[in-house]
Coordinates of C-alpha atoms in Angstrom, one line a residue:
M666 CA -23.1 -2.3 16.9
L667 CA -21.9 0.0 14.2
A668 CA -21.2 2.9 16.6
R669 CA -19.5 0.5 19.0
Y670 CA -17.2 -0.9 16.2
L671 CA -16.3 2.6 15.0
A672 CA -15.4 3.7 18.5
H673 CA -13.1 0.7 18.9
L674 CA -11.7 1.4 15.4
V675 CA -10.8 5.0 16.3
L676 CA -9.3 3.9 19.6
V677 CA -7.2 1.1 18.2
T678 CA -6.1 3.2 15.2
G679 CA -5.0 6.0 17.5
I680 CA -3.0 3.6 19.7
L681 CA -1.3 1.9 16.7
A682 CA -0.6 5.2 14.9
G683 CA 0.9 6.6 18.1
L684 CA 3.2 3.6 18.5
Y685 CA 4.2 3.9 14.9
L686 CA 5.0 7.6 15.2
A687 CA 6.9 7.1 18.5
V688 CA 9.3 4.8 16.6
D689 CA 9.4 6.7 13.3
T690 CA 9.5 10.3 14.6
P691 CA 12.9 10.5 16.5
E692 CA 15.0 9.9 13.4
R693 CA 13.1 12.6 11.5
L694 CA 13.1 15.4 14.1
G695 CA 15.9 17.3 12.3
G696 CA 13.6 18.1 9.3
G697 CA 11.1 20.3 11.2
L698 CA 7.4 19.8 11.9
S699 CA 6.0 19.9 8.4
P700 CA 7.6 16.6 7.2
L701 CA 6.3 14.9 10.4
V702 CA 2.8 16.1 10.0
S703 CA 2.8 15.1 6.3
R704 CA 3.5 11.5 7.3
I705 CA 0.4 11.1 9.4
P706 CA -1.9 10.0 6.5
L707 CA 0.8 7.5 5.5
V708 CA 1.1 6.2 9.0
V709 CA -2.7 5.8 9.3
S710 CA -2.8 4.0 6.0
H711 CA -0.2 1.5 7.2
V712 CA -1.9 0.8 10.6
L713 CA -5.6 0.9 9.5
P714 CA -5.8 -2.7 8.0
V715 CA -4.6 -4.2 11.3
A716 CA -6.7 -1.7 13.4
A717 CA -9.9 -2.7 11.5
A718 CA -9.4 -6.4 12.4
V719 CA -8.3 -5.8 15.9
A720 CA -11.3 -3.5 16.5
L721 CA -13.6 -6.2 15.2
L722 CA -12.2 -8.8 17.6
S723 CA -12.1 -6.4 20.6
C724 CA -15.7 -5.3 19.9
F725 CA -17.2 -8.8 19.9
H726 CA -15.0 -10.4 22.5
G727 CA -15.9 -7.5 24.8
L728 CA -19.6 -8.3 24.2
G729 CA -19.0 -12.0 24.6
A730 CA -17.4 -11.6 28.0
H731 CA -20.6 -10.0 29.3
G732 CA -22.9 -12.6 27.6
A733 CA -24.4 -10.2 25.1
V734 CA -23.6 -12.3 22.1
D735 CA -25.1 -15.4 23.7
L736 CA -28.2 -13.4 24.6
M737 CA -28.6 -12.2 21.0
R738 CA -28.2 -15.7 19.6
A739 CA -30.7 -17.1 22.2
S740 CA -33.1 -14.4 21.0
G741 CA -32.9 -15.8 17.5
I742 CA -30.9 -13.0 15.9
P743 CA -28.9 -14.5 13.0
W744 CA -25.1 -14.0 12.8
R745 CA -25.4 -11.8 9.7
R746 CA -27.4 -9.2 11.7
I747 CA -25.0 -9.5 14.7
V748 CA -21.8 -9.1 12.7
G749 CA -23.2 -7.2 9.7
P750 CA -23.1 -3.6 11.2
A751 CA -19.5 -4.1 12.2
L752 CA -18.6 -5.3 8.8
L753 CA -20.4 -2.3 7.4
G754 CA -18.0 -0.2 9.5
G755 CA -15.1 -2.3 8.1
A756 CA -16.3 -1.5 4.6
L757 CA -16.2 2.2 5.5
A758 CA -12.7 1.7 6.8
A759 CA -11.7 0.0 3.6
G760 CA -13.0 3.1 1.6
I761 CA -11.0 5.4 3.9
E762 CA -7.9 3.1 3.4
A763 CA -8.2 3.3 -0.3
G764 CA -8.4 7.1 -0.2
L765 CA -5.4 7.3 2.1
A766 CA -3.2 4.9 0.2
V767 CA -4.0 6.0 -3.4
A768 CA -4.5 9.7 -3.0
W769 CA -4.2 11.5 0.4
A770 CA -1.0 10.1 1.8
P771 CA 1.0 10.6 -1.5
A772 CA -0.5 14.2 -1.8
A773 CA 0.7 15.0 1.7
L774 CA 4.2 13.7 1.1
G775 CA 4.4 15.5 -2.2
A776 CA 3.3 18.8 -0.7
A777 CA 5.9 18.4 2.0
A778 CA 8.6 17.6 -0.5
G779 CA 7.9 20.8 -2.4
G780 CA 8.2 19.2 -5.8
D781 CA 11.8 18.0 -5.4
A782 CA 13.0 15.9 -8.3
G783 CA 13.5 12.2 -7.7
R784 CA 16.1 9.9 -9.2
R785 CA 17.9 11.0 -12.3
P786 CA 16.4 9.2 -15.4
A787 CA 18.5 7.0 -17.7
W788 CA 17.8 9.5 -20.6
I789 CA 18.1 13.2 -19.9
L790 CA 18.1 16.4 -21.9
E791 CA 20.7 19.0 -21.5
R792 CA 20.8 22.1 -23.7
G793 CA 18.7 20.3 -26.3
D794 CA 21.0 17.3 -26.6
V795 CA 20.1 13.8 -25.5
F796 CA 22.3 12.0 -23.0
H797 CA 22.3 8.6 -21.4
V798 CA 23.3 8.1 -17.8
G799 CA 24.8 4.6 -17.3
E800 CA 24.7 2.5 -14.2
D801 CA 28.2 3.7 -13.4
G802 CA 27.0 7.3 -13.4
A803 CA 28.9 8.1 -16.6
T804 CA 27.1 10.4 -19.1
R805 CA 27.3 9.7 -22.8
A806 CA 25.9 11.7 -25.6
W807 CA 23.5 10.0 -27.9
R808 CA 24.0 10.2 -31.6
P809 CA 21.4 8.8 -34.1
G810 CA 22.4 5.3 -35.2
V811 CA 25.2 5.1 -32.6
G812 CA 23.6 4.6 -29.2
P813 CA 24.5 3.9 -26.4
L814 CA 20.9 2.5 -26.5
D815 CA 18.3 2.4 -29.3
P816 CA 16.3 5.6 -28.9
P817 CA 12.6 6.0 -29.6
P818 CA 11.9 6.4 -33.3
D819 CA 10.6 10.0 -33.3
P820 CA 13.3 12.3 -31.9
D821 CA 10.8 15.2 -31.3
V822 CA 8.5 12.9 -29.3
A823 CA 11.5 11.5 -27.4
R824 CA 12.6 15.0 -26.4
R825 CA 9.2 15.9 -25.0
D826 CA 9.0 12.6 -23.1
L827 CA 12.5 13.0 -21.8
D828 CA 11.6 16.5 -20.6
D829 CA 8.6 15.0 -18.7
L830 CA 10.7 12.1 -17.3
A831 CA 13.3 14.5 -16.0
L832 CA 10.6 15.7 -13.5
R833 CA 10.3 12.1 -12.2
A834 CA 9.4 12.3 -8.5
D835 CA 9.9 9.9 -5.6
P836 CA 7.2 7.2 -6.2
A837 CA 6.0 7.5 -2.5
A838 CA 5.1 11.1 -3.1
A839 CA 3.6 10.7 -6.6
S840 CA -0.2 10.4 -7.3
A841 CA -1.6 7.2 -8.7
A842 CA -2.1 8.9 -12.1
D843 CA 1.5 10.2 -12.2
L844 CA 2.8 6.7 -11.2
A845 CA 1.0 5.1 -14.2
R846 CA 2.1 7.9 -16.6
T847 CA 5.7 7.8 -15.4
A848 CA 5.9 4.0 -15.5
D849 CA 4.7 4.2 -19.1
L850 CA 7.2 6.9 -20.0
A851 CA 10.1 5.1 -18.3
G852 CA 9.3 1.9 -20.1
R853 CA 9.2 3.6 -23.5
L854 CA 12.5 5.5 -22.9
G855 CA 14.7 2.6 -21.7
H856 CA 14.4 3.4 -18.0
D857 CA 13.2 1.0 -15.3
P858 CA 9.4 1.4 -14.7
R859 CA 9.2 -1.1 -11.8
P860 CA 9.6 1.4 -8.9
E861 CA 6.4 3.2 -10.0
T862 CA 4.6 -0.1 -10.9
A863 CA 5.4 -1.7 -7.6
E864 CA 4.4 1.4 -5.6
L865 CA 1.1 1.7 -7.4
W866 CA 0.1 -1.9 -6.9
T867 CA 1.3 -1.8 -3.2
R868 CA -1.2 1.0 -2.6
I869 CA -3.9 -1.1 -4.1
A870 CA -2.8 -4.0 -1.8
L871 CA -3.5 -2.0 1.4
P872 CA -7.4 -1.9 1.2
V873 CA -7.3 -5.5 -0.1
A874 CA -5.3 -6.4 3.0
L875 CA -7.8 -4.7 5.2
A876 CA -10.7 -6.7 3.7
A877 CA -8.7 -10.0 4.1
L878 CA -7.8 -9.3 7.7
L879 CA -11.4 -8.4 8.4
A880 CA -12.4 -11.8 7.0
V881 CA -10.0 -13.5 9.4
G882 CA -11.5 -11.6 12.3
A883 CA -15.1 -12.3 11.2
S884 CA -14.3 -16.0 10.9
S885 CA -13.0 -16.1 14.4
V886 CA -16.0 -14.3 15.8
R887 CA -18.4 -16.6 13.8
R888 CA -16.7 -19.7 15.1
R889 CA -16.7 -18.4 18.7
R890 CA -13.0 -18.7 19.2
T891 CA -11.4 -17.7 22.4
T892 CA -9.7 -14.3 22.7
A893 CA -6.3 -15.9 22.8
R894 CA -7.0 -18.1 19.7
S895 CA -8.5 -15.2 17.8
A896 CA -5.5 -13.0 18.6
A897 CA -3.1 -15.8 17.5
S898 CA -5.1 -16.2 14.2
L899 CA -4.8 -12.5 13.5
V900 CA -1.1 -12.4 14.3
L901 CA -0.6 -15.4 11.9
A902 CA -2.6 -13.7 9.2
I903 CA -0.6 -10.4 9.5
F904 CA 2.7 -12.3 9.4
L905 CA 1.6 -14.5 6.5
G906 CA 0.3 -11.5 4.6
W907 CA 3.4 -9.4 5.2
I908 CA 5.7 -12.2 4.0
C909 CA 3.6 -12.7 0.9
L910 CA 3.5 -9.0 0.2
A911 CA 7.3 -8.7 0.5
L912 CA 7.8 -11.7 -1.7
A913 CA 5.4 -10.4 -4.3
I914 CA 7.1 -6.9 -4.4
Q915 CA 10.5 -8.6 -4.8
L916 CA 9.2 -10.8 -7.6
V917 CA 7.7 -7.7 -9.4
S918 CA 10.9 -5.6 -8.8
N919 CA 13.0 -8.4 -10.3
G920 CA 10.7 -8.7 -13.3
A921 CA 9.8 -12.3 -12.5
A922 CA 6.0 -11.7 -12.1
P923 CA 3.2 -9.4 -13.2
P924 CA 2.4 -6.5 -10.9
W925 CA -1.1 -7.6 -10.0
I926 CA 0.3 -10.4 -7.8
I927 CA 1.2 -7.7 -5.2
P928 CA -2.3 -7.5 -3.9
A929 CA -3.4 -10.9 -5.1
M930 CA -0.8 -13.0 -3.4
P931 CA -1.2 -11.8 0.2
A932 CA -5.0 -11.6 -0.2
A933 CA -5.1 -15.2 -1.4
A934 CA -2.9 -16.5 1.5
V935 CA -4.9 -14.6 4.2
G936 CA -8.2 -15.7 2.6
I937 CA -7.2 -19.3 2.7
L938 CA -6.3 -18.9 6.3
A939 CA -9.7 -17.3 7.1
L940 CA -11.4 -20.4 5.6
S941 CA -9.1 -22.9 7.3
P942 CA -9.6 -24.4 10.8
L943 CA -6.7 -22.3 12.0
S944 CA -8.8 -19.0 12.1

């Protein structure tokens, strides 16, 4: 059963990734081949949660169509032994998803970007002097006790931190460790840390989403739902999880909620769906 599930998983992931790339690639053709190749880990990380659940349903509904599931149940094989190997494959997919989302996809994007600097920070250093860049783009020199914003108390530490913050990269291409460090630096220096915070917790949300969608699929298999009803439950779970994820990211970006709700909110919504009669 494990081998069957993994075969379905590879096939479904390949189909979904191919469709994703077919839509995403044409607008990026002008940048050469390297940026396109560097996006493959990111694409796989985006489609793998859905692919894991679809593979579970296709695996067991294919067996059910030939009476194999009924035969196993009639032989006294419990559900945990029937579904367990496939869920073990799902756990493996969740581990791969975590590696892709947290480390491999950002590393590939960062390598393709070649270390390009990201957005200009609010505080910058130029020729040893500290300047502040306002929302209107105007640059104003900072003088102790004058502003335009209250600086960190230790000027020497501030200069070192500002020098580090000047290398701030695009959050999508930064490692998880760099996201946490940059968010801390930005918060201490009067800049907005929420882009890095939201990106970091969104990466954590992807393997959580995979586990939640697998729960919906396993619930449909356990309840012997029809193929159409199982597909409808999965589509509803994907839609509900996506809406909750977008809402959570918006709340965190606006400073209205703590960052941990980014994975928690969609996972709770999809988990409730998995336990409800709708799945």
